[in-house]
Short mmCIF file of C-alpha atoms in Angstrom, two decimals:
data_model
loop_
_atom_site.label_atom_id
_atom_site.label_comp_id
_atom_site.label_asym_id
_atom_site.label_seq_id
_atom_site.Cartn_x
_atom_site.Cartn_y
_atom_site.Cartn_z
CA MET A 250 59.83 26.56 -25.84
CA LYS A 251 56.82 27.24 -24.12
CA PRO A 252 54.69 28.50 -27.29
CA ARG A 253 55.85 25.90 -29.36
CA LEU A 254 54.44 22.93 -26.99
CA ALA A 255 51.48 25.09 -26.52
CA TRP A 256 51.00 24.96 -30.14
CA LEU A 257 51.71 21.07 -30.51
CA ALA A 258 48.94 20.56 -27.73
CA LEU A 259 46.30 22.86 -29.30
CA ALA A 260 46.92 20.89 -32.71
CA ALA A 261 46.73 17.85 -30.69
CA MET A 262 43.39 18.65 -29.44
CA LEU A 263 42.06 20.17 -32.94
CA ALA A 264 43.21 16.55 -34.49
CA GLY A 265 41.04 14.71 -31.98
CA CYS A 266 37.98 16.71 -32.60
CA GLY A 267 38.33 15.85 -36.53
CA GLY A 268 36.86 12.25 -35.75
CA LEU A 269 33.74 13.53 -34.22
CA GLN A 270 30.78 12.68 -36.24
CA PRO A 271 26.92 13.80 -35.79
CA VAL A 272 24.59 11.83 -33.49
CA GLN A 273 22.46 9.19 -35.63
CA PRO A 274 19.07 8.59 -35.30
CA TRP A 275 18.82 5.57 -33.14
CA GLN A 276 21.27 7.33 -30.76
CA LYS A 277 19.15 10.24 -30.00
CA GLY A 278 16.71 7.93 -27.96
CA GLU A 279 19.93 7.33 -25.38
CA LEU A 280 20.76 11.05 -25.42
CA ALA A 281 17.04 11.81 -24.53
CA ARG A 282 16.57 9.79 -21.11
CA ALA A 283 15.43 11.54 -17.95
CA ASP A 284 19.01 11.21 -16.40
CA MET A 285 20.70 13.26 -19.21
CA LEU A 286 19.00 16.80 -18.57
CA LEU A 287 20.79 19.42 -17.98
CA GLN A 288 18.75 21.07 -15.33
CA GLY A 289 18.78 17.83 -13.28
CA ASP A 290 15.66 16.90 -10.98
CA LEU A 291 12.34 17.79 -12.25
CA LEU A 292 10.86 18.64 -8.67
CA GLU A 293 14.24 20.35 -7.70
CA THR A 294 13.90 22.54 -10.78
CA ARG A 295 10.34 23.52 -10.13
CA PHE A 296 11.29 24.20 -6.59
CA ASN A 297 14.04 26.26 -7.41
CA GLU A 298 12.32 27.98 -10.32
CA HIS A 299 9.43 28.72 -7.33
CA ILE A 300 12.01 30.08 -5.20
CA TYR A 301 13.47 32.65 -7.92
CA THR A 302 9.71 33.69 -8.59
CA SER A 303 9.15 34.53 -5.05
CA LYS A 304 12.23 36.16 -4.73
CA GLU A 305 11.98 38.26 -8.19
CA ALA A 306 8.15 38.99 -7.64
CA ALA A 307 8.56 42.40 -7.54
CA SER A 308 10.35 42.49 -11.04
CA GLY A 309 8.20 40.01 -12.62
CA GLY A 310 10.10 36.49 -11.77
CA ALA A 311 11.20 34.19 -14.62
CA ALA A 312 8.12 33.54 -16.86
CA VAL A 313 5.97 37.18 -16.78
CA GLY A 314 6.45 40.65 -17.41
CA GLY A 315 5.33 44.04 -15.32
CA GLY A 316 6.06 44.36 -11.74
CA GLY A 317 4.81 42.96 -8.73
CA CYS A 318 1.81 45.36 -8.14
CA GLY A 319 -0.35 42.96 -10.79
CA CYS A 320 -0.80 45.51 -13.05
CA ASN A 321 0.60 43.35 -16.18
#
């Protein structure tokens, strides 16, 4: 009984995805708003990247290669 119910639920979910349409050009402006960013607040993101780079300085941080000795 449970496997049949699982297949029925999967079929219902896939049928619901069939009606999705690509984003139209006039809708892209709404999706490009600042509050729709995945990383959230820009200042908080820069702060977190600074902390990460400071902690990982010996291995090169996030954007540079090489070690922490300055011999890139």
